[in-house]
PDB file of C-alpha atoms in Angstrom:
ATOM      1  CA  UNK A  30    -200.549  70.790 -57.171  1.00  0.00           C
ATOM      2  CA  UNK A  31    -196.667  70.777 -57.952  1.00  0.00           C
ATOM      3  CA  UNK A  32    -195.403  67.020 -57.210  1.00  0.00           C
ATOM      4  CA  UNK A  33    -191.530  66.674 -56.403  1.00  0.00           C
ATOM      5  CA  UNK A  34    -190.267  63.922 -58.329  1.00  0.00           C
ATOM      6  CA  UNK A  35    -188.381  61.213 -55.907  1.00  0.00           C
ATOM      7  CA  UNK A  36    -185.024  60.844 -56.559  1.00  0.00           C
ATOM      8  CA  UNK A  37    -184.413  56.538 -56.278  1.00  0.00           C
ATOM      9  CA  UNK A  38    -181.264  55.629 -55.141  1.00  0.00           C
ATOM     10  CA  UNK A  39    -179.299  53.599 -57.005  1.00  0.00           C
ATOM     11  CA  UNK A  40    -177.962  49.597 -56.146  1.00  0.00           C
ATOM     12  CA  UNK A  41    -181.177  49.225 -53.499  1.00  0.00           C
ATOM     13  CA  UNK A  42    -182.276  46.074 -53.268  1.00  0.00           C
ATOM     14  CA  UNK A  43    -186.180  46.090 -51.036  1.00  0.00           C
ATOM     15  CA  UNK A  44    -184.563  49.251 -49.595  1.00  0.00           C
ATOM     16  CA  UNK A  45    -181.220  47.800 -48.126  1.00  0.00           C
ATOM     17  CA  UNK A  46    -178.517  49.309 -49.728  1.00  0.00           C
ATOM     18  CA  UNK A  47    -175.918  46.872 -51.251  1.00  0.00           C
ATOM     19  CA  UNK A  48    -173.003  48.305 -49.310  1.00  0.00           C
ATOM     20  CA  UNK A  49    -174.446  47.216 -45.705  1.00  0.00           C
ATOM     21  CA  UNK A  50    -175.380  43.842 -47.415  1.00  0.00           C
ATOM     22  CA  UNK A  51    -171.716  42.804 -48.362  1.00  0.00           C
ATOM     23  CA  UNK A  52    -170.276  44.300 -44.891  1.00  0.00           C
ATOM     24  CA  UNK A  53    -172.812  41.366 -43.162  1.00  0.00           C
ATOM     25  CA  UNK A  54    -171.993  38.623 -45.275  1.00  0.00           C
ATOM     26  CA  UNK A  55    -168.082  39.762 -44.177  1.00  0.00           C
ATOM     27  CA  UNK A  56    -168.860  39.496 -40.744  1.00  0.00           C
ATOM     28  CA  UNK A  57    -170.602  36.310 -41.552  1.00  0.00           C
ATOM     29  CA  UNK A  58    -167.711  34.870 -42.487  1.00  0.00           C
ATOM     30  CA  UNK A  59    -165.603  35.741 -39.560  1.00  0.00           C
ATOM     31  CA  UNK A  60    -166.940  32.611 -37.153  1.00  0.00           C
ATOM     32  CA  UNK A  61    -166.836  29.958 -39.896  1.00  0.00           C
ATOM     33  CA  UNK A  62    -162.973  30.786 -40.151  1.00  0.00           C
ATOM     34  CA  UNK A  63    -162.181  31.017 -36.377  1.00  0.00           C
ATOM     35  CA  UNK A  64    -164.191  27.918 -36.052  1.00  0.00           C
ATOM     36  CA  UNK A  65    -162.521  26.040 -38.575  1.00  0.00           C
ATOM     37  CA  UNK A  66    -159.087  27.293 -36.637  1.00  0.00           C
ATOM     38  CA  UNK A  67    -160.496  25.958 -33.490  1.00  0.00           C
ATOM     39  CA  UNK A  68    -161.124  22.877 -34.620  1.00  0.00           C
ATOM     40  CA  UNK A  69    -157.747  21.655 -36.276  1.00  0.00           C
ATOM     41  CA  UNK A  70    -156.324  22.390 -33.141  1.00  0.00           C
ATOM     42  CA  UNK A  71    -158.601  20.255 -31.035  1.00  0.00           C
ATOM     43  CA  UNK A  72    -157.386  17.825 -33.610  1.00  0.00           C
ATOM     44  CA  UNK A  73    -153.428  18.190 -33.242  1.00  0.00           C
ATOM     45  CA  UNK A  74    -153.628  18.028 -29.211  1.00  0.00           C
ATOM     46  CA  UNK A  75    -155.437  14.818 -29.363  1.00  0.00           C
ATOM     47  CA  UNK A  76    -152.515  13.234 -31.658  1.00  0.00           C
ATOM     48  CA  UNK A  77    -150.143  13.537 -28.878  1.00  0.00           C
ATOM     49  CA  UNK A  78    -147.308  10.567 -29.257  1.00  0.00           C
ATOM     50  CA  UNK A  79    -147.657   7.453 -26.721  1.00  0.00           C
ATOM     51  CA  UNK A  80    -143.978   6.980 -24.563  1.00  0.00           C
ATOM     52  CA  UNK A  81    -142.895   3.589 -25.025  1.00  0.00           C
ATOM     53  CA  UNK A  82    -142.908   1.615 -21.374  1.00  0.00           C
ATOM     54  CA  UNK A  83    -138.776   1.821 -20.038  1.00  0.00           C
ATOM     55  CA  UNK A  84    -136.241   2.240 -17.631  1.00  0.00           C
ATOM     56  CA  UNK A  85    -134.240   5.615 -17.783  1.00  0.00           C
ATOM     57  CA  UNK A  86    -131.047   5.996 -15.178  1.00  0.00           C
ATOM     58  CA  UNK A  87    -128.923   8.595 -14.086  1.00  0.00           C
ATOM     59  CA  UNK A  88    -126.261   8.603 -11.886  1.00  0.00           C
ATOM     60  CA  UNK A  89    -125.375  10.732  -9.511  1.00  0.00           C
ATOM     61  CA  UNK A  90    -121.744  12.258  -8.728  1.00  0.00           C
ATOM     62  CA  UNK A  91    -120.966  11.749 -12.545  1.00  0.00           C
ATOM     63  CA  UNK A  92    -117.384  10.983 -11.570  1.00  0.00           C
ATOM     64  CA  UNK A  93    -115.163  10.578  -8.169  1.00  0.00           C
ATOM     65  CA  UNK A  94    -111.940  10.309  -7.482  1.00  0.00           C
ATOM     66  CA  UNK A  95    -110.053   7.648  -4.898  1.00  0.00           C
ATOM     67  CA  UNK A  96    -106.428   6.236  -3.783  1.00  0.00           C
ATOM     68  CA  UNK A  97    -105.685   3.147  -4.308  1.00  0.00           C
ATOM     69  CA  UNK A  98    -107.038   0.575  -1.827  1.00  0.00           C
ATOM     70  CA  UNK A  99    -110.079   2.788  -1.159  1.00  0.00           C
ATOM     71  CA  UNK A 100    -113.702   3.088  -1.662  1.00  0.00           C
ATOM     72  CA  UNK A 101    -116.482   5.030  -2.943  1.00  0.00           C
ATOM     73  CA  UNK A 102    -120.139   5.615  -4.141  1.00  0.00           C
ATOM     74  CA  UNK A 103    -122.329   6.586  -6.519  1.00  0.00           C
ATOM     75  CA  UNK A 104    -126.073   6.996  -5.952  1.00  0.00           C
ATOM     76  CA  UNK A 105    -127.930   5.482  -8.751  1.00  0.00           C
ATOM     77  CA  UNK A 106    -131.054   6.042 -10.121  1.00  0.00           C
ATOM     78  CA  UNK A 107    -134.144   4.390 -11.917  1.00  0.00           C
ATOM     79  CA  UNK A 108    -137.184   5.361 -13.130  1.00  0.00           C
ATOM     80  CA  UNK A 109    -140.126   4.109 -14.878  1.00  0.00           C
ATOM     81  CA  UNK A 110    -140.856   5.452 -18.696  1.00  0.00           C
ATOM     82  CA  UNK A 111    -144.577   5.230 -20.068  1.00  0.00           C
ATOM     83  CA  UNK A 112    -146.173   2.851 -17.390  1.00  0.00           C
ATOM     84  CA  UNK A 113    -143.536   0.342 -17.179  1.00  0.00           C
ATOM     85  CA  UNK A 114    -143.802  -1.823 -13.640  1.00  0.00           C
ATOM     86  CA  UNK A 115    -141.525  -4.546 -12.672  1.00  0.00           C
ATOM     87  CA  UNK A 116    -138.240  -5.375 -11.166  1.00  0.00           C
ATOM     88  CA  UNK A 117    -134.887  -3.839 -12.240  1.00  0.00           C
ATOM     89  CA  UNK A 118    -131.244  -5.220 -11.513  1.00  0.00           C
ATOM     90  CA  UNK A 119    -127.955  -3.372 -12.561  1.00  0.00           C
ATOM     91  CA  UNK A 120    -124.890  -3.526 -14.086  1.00  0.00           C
ATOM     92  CA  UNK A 121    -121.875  -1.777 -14.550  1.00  0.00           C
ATOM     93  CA  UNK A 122    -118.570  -1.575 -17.540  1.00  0.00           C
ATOM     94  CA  UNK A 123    -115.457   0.024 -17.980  1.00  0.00           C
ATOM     95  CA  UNK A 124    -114.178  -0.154 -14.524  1.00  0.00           C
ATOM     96  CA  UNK A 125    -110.105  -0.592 -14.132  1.00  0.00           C
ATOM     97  CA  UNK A 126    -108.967  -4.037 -13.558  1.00  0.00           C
ATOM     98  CA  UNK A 127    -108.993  -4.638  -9.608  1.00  0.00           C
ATOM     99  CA  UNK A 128    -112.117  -3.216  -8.884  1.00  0.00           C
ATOM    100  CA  UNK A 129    -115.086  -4.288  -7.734  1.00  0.00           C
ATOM    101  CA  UNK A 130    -118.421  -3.015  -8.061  1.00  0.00           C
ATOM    102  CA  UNK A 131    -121.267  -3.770  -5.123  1.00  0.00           C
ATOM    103  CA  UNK A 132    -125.063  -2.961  -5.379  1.00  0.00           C
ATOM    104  CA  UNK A 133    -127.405  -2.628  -2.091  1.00  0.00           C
ATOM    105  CA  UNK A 134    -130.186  -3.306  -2.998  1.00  0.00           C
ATOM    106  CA  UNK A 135    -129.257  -5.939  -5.722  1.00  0.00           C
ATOM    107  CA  UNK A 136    -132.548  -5.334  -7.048  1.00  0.00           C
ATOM    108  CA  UNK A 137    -135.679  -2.613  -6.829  1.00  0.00           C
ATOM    109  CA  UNK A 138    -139.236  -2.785  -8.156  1.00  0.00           C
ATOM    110  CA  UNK A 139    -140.645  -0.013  -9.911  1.00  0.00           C
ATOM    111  CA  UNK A 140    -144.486   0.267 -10.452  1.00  0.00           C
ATOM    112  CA  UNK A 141    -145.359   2.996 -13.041  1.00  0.00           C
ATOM    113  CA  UNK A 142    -144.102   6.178 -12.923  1.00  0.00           C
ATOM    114  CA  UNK A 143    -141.818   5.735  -9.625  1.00  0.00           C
ATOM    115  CA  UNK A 144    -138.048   5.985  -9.249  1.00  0.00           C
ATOM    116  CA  UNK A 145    -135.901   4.290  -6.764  1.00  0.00           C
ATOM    117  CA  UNK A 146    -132.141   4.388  -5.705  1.00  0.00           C
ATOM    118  CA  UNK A 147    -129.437   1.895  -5.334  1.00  0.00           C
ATOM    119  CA  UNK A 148    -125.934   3.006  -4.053  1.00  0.00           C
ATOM    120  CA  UNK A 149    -123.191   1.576  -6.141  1.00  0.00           C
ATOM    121  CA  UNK A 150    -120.052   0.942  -4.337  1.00  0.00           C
ATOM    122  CA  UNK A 151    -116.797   0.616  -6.233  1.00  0.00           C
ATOM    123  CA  UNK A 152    -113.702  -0.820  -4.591  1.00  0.00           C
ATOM    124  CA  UNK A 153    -110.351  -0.728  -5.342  1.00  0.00           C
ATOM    125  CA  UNK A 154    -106.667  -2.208  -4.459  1.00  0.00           C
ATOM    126  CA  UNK A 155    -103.307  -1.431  -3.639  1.00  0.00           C
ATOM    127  CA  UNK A 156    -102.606  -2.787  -7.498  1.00  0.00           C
ATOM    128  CA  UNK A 157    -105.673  -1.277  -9.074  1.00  0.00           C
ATOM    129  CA  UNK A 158    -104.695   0.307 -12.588  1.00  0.00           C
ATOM    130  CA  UNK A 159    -103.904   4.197 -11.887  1.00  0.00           C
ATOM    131  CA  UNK A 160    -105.598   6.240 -14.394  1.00  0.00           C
ATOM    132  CA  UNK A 161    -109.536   7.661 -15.870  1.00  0.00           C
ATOM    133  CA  UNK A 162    -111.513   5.215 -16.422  1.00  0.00           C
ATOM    134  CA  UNK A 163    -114.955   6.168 -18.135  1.00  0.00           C
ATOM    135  CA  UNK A 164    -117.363   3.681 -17.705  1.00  0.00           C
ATOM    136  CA  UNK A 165    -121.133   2.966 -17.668  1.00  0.00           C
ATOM    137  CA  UNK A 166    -124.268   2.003 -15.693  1.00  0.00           C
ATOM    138  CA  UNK A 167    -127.179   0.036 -16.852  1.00  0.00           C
ATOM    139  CA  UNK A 168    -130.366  -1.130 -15.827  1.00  0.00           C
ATOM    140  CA  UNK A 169    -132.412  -4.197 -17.492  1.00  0.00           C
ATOM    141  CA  UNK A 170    -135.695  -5.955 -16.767  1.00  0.00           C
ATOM    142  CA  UNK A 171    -135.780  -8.839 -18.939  1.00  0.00           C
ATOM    143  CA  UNK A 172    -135.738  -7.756 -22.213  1.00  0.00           C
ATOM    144  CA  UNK A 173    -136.016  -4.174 -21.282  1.00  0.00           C
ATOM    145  CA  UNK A 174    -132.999  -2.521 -21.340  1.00  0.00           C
ATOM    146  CA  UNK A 175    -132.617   1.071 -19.804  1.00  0.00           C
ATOM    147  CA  UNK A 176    -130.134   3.827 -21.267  1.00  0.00           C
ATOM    148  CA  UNK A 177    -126.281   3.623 -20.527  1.00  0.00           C
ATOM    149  CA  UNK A 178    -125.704   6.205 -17.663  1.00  0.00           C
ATOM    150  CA  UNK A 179    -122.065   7.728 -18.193  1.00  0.00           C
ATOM    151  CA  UNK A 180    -119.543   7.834 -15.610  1.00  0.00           C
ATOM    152  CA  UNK A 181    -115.877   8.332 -14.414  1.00  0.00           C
ATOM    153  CA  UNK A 182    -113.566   6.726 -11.825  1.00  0.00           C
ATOM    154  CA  UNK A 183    -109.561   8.041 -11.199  1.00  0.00           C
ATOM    155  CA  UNK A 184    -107.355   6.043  -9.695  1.00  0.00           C
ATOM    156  CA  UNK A 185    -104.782   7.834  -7.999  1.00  0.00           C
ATOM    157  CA  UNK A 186    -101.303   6.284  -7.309  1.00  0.00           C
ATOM    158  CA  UNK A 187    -100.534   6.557  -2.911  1.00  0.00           C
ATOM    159  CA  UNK A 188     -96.872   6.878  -2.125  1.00  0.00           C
ATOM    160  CA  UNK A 189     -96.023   6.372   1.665  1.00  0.00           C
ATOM    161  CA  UNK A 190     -92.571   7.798   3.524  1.00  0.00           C
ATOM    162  CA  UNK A 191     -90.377   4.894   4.917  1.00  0.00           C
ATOM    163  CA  UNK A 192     -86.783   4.614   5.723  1.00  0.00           C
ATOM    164  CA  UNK A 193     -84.174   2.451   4.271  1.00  0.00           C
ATOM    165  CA  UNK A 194     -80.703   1.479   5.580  1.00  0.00           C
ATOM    166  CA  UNK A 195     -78.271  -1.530   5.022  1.00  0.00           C
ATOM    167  CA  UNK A 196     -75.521  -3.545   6.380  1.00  0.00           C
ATOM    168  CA  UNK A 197     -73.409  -6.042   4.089  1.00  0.00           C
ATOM    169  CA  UNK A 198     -73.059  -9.417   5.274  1.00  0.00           C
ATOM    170  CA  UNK A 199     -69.226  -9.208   5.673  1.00  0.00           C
ATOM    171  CA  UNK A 200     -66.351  -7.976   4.606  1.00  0.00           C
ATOM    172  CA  UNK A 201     -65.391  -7.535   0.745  1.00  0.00           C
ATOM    173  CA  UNK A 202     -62.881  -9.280  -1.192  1.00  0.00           C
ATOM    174  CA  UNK A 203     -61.423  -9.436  -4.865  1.00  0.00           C
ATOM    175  CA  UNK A 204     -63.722 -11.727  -6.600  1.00  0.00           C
ATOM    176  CA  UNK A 205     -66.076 -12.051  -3.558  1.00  0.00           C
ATOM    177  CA  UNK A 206     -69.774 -11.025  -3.252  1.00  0.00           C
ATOM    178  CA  UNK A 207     -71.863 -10.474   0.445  1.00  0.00           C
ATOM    179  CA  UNK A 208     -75.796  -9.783   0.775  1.00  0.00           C
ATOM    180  CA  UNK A 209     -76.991  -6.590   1.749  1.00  0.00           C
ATOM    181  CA  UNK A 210     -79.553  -7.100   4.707  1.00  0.00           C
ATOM    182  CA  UNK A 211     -82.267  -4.182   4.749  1.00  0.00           C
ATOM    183  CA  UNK A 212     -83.815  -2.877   7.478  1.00  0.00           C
ATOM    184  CA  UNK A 213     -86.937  -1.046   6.695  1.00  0.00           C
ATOM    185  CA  UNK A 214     -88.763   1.482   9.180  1.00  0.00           C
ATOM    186  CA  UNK A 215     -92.277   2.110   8.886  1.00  0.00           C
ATOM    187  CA  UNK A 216     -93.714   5.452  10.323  1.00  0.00           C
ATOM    188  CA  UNK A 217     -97.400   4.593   9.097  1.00  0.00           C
ATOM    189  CA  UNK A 218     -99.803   3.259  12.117  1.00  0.00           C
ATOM    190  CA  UNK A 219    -100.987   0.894   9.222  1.00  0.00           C
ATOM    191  CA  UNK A 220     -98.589  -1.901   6.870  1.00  0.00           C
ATOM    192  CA  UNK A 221     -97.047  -0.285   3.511  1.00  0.00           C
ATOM    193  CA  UNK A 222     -96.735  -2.034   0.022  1.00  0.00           C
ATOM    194  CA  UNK A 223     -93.344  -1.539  -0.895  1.00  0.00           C
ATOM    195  CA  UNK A 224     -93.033  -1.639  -4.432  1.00  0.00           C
ATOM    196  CA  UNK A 225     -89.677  -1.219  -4.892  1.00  0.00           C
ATOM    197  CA  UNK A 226     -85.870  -1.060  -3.480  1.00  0.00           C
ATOM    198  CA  UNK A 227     -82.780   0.243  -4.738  1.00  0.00           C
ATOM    199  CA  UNK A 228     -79.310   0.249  -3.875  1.00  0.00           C
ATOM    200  CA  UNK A 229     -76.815   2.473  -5.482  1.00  0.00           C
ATOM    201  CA  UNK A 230     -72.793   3.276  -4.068  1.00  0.00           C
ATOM    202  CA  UNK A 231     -72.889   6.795  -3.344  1.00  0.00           C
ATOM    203  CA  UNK A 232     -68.872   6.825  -2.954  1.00  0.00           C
ATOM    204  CA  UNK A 233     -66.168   4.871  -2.633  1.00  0.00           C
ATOM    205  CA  UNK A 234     -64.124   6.210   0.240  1.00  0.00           C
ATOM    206  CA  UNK A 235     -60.097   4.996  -0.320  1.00  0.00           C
ATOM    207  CA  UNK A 236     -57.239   4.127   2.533  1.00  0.00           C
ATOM    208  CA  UNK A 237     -54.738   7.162   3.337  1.00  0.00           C
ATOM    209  CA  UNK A 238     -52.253   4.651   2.179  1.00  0.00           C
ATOM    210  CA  UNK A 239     -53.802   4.318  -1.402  1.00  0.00           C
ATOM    211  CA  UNK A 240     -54.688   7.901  -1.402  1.00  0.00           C
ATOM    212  CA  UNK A 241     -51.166   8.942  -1.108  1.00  0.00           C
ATOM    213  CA  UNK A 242     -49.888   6.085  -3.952  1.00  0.00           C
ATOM    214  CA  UNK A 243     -52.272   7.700  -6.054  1.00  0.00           C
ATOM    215  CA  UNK A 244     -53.935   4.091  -6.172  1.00  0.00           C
ATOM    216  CA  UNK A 245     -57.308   3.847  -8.114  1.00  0.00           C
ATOM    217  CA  UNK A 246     -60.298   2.612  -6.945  1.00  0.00           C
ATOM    218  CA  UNK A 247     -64.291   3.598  -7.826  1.00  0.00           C
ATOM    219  CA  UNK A 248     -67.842   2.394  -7.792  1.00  0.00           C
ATOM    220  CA  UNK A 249     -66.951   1.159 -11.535  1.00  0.00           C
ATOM    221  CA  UNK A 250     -64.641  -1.352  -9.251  1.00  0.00           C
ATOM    222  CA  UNK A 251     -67.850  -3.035  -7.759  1.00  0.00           C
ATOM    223  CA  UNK A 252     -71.301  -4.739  -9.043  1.00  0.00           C
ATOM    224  CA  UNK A 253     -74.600  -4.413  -7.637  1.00  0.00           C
ATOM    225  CA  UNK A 254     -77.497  -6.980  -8.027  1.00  0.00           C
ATOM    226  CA  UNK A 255     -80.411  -5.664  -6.717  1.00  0.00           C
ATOM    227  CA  UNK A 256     -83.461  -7.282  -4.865  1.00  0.00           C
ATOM    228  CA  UNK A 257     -85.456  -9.725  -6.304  1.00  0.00           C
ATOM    229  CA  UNK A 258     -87.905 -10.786  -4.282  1.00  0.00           C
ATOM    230  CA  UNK A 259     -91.256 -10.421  -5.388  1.00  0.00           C
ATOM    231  CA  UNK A 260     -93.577  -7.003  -5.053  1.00  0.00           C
ATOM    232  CA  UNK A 261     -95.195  -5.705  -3.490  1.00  0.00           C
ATOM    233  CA  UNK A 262     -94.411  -7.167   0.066  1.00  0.00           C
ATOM    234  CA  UNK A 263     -96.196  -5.944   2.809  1.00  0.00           C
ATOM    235  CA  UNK A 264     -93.594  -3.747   5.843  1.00  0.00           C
ATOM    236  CA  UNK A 265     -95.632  -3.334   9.061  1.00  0.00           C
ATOM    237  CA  UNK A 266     -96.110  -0.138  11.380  1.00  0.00           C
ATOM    238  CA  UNK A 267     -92.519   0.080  12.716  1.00  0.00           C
ATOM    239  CA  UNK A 268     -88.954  -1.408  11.892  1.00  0.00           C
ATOM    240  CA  UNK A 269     -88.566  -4.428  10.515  1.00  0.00           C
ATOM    241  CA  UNK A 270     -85.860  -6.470   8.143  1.00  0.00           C
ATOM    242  CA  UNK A 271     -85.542  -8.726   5.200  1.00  0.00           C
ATOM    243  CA  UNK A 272     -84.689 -11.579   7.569  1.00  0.00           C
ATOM    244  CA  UNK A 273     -87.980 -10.864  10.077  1.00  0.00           C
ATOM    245  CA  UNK A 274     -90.201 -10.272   7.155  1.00  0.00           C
ATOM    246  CA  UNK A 275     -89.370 -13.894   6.105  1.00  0.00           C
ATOM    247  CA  UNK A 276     -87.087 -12.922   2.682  1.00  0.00           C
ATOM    248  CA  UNK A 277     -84.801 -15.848   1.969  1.00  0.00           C
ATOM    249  CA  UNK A 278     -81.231 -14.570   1.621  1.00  0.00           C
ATOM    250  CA  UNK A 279     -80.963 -15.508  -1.574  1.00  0.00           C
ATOM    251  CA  UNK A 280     -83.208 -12.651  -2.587  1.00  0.00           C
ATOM    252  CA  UNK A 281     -81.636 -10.062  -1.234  1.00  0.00           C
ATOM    253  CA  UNK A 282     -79.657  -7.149  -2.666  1.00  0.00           C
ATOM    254  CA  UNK A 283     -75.850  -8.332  -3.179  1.00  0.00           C
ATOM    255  CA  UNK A 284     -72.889  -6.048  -3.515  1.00  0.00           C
ATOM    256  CA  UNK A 285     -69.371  -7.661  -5.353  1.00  0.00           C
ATOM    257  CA  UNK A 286     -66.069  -6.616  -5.208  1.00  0.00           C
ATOM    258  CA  UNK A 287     -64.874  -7.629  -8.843  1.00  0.00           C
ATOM    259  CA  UNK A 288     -61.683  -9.373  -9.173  1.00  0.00           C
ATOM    260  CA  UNK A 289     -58.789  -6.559 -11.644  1.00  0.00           C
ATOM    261  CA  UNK A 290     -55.064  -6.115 -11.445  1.00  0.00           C
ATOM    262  CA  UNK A 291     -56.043  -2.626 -10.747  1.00  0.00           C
ATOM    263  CA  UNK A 292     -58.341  -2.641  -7.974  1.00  0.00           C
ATOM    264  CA  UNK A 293     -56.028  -5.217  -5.534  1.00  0.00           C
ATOM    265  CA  UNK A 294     -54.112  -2.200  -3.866  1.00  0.00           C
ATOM    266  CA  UNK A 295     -56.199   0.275  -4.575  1.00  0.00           C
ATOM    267  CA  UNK A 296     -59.469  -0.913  -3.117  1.00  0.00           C
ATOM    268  CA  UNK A 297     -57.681  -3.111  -0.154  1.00  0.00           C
ATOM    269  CA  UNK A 298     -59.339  -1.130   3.163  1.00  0.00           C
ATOM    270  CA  UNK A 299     -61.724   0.997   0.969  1.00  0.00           C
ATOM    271  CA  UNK A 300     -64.923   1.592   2.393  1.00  0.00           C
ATOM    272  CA  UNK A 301     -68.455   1.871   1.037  1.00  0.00           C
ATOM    273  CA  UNK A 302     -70.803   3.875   1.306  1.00  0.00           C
ATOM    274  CA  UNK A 303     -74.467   3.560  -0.164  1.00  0.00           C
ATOM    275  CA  UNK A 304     -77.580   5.122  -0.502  1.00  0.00           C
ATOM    276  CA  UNK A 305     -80.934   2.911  -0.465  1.00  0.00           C
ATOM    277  CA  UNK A 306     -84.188   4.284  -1.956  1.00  0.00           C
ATOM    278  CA  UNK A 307     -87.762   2.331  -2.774  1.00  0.00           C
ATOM    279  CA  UNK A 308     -91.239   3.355  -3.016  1.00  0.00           C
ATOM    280  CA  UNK A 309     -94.621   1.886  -1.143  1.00  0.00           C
ATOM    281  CA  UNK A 310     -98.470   2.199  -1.453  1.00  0.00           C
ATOM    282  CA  UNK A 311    -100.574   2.100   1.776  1.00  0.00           C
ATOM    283  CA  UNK A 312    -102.296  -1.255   2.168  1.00  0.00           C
TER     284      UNK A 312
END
């Protein structure tokens, strides 16, 4: 009987070819690496970085504007930082000179991971530097400080409408000088700081007489010295005067007629006439 010869097939190893042995040792592999993967970042989550116990505060507007004399808030802010508990009191820098600054509360107590709000009031007055001011708001603990919250104030300057009108304290001669009196009238319902006063000779009006001799006579012919009392001084709702406002005389504007070869014809009969300006803040 004719026997076939087998045919063996090569790289068999207990009749598993080698090719489907290396493909399971690949697939083998595959878990080890996604294991390994797994694991490092189990590892890196649990290294998270502790936040240190503190006080962070914001403020909220970031900056207002005001007149001076007035008022306004800011709504501040604190909150505890990595399990901090305890009471907080505030402060505040950089605010123009003449203002105040006023907490309610004066104090909060923050257990961990709470916030609470103080309103900060800031006042100013009628002498308050104009200008921006930046300044800053803190919050301390002890030795625990909190972070410097920014913020910014402007001052705005308040002018107020009056009127202004004079009378001299008698009649002008070479070499002789008369206070003005002021009267001073007050539209406002409330009292104005007036900051200033000025009196100026608008024109010198002359006699027909001189006119006609062609005789000289100017505002260069006269002196002014103005007020100096002191600013500001307070001008109710209304009119009022130097004299009812309690000015001593002495203070008042004065107007001289200066003594010249020139001016005696010229300026005999002349009259005056002047034009009073001055500013004021509401009170």
């Amino acid at each position: 009987m004719y026997h076939r010869p087998e045919r063996t097939t090569p790289f068999r190893r207990d009749g598993v070819p080698l090719r489907a042995l290396l493909l399971a040792l690949v697939v083998a592999f595959v878990p080890v690496a996604a294991l390994a993967a797994s694991a490092g970042q189990s590892a890196t989550q649990g290294n998270t970085a502790k936040v240190a116990k503190g006080i962070a505060v914001a403020l909220s507007p970031s900056s207002r504007s005001l007149d001076q004399g007035q008022s306004t808030t800011f709504a501040v802010s604190a909150t505890s930082t990595g399990g901090f508990t305890g009471p907080v009191t505030f402060t505040v820098t950089g605010l123009p000179a003449g203002a105040t600054a006023a907490w309610s509360p004066s104090s909060v107590v923050l257990g961990s991971g709470t916030t609470a709000q103080v309103t900060l009031t800031v006042a100013t007055s009628t002498t308050t530097t104009v200008g921006k001011f930046d300044f800053t708001v803190k919050g301390a603990s002890g030795a625990v400080q909190s972070n410097a919250a920014p913020g910014q104030l402007q001052v705005q300057e308040v002018k107020r409408t009056f009127g202004v009108t004079g009378s001299l304290n008698g009649l002008l001669a070479p070499g002789v000088s008369r206070s003005l009196e002021l009267q001073i009238s007050n539209p406002e319902t409330k009292s104005i700081a007036v900051t200033n006063l000025t009196v100026a000779i608008a024109q010198v009006v002359r006699t027909p007489a001189a006119v006609a001799a062609n005789l000289p006579c100017s505002s260069a012919d006269y002196q002014i010295t103005q007020y100096t009392g002191t600013y500001p001084f307070a001008a109710p709702s209304g009119p009022s005067s130097l004299t009812s406002l309690g000015v001593p005389q002495s203070n008042w504007p004065q107007v001289r007629m200066l003594d010249t070869v020139q001016l005696q014809d010229g300026c005999k009969g002349a009259t005056l006439q002047l034009t009073f300006s001055g500013t004021g803040q509401a009170n």
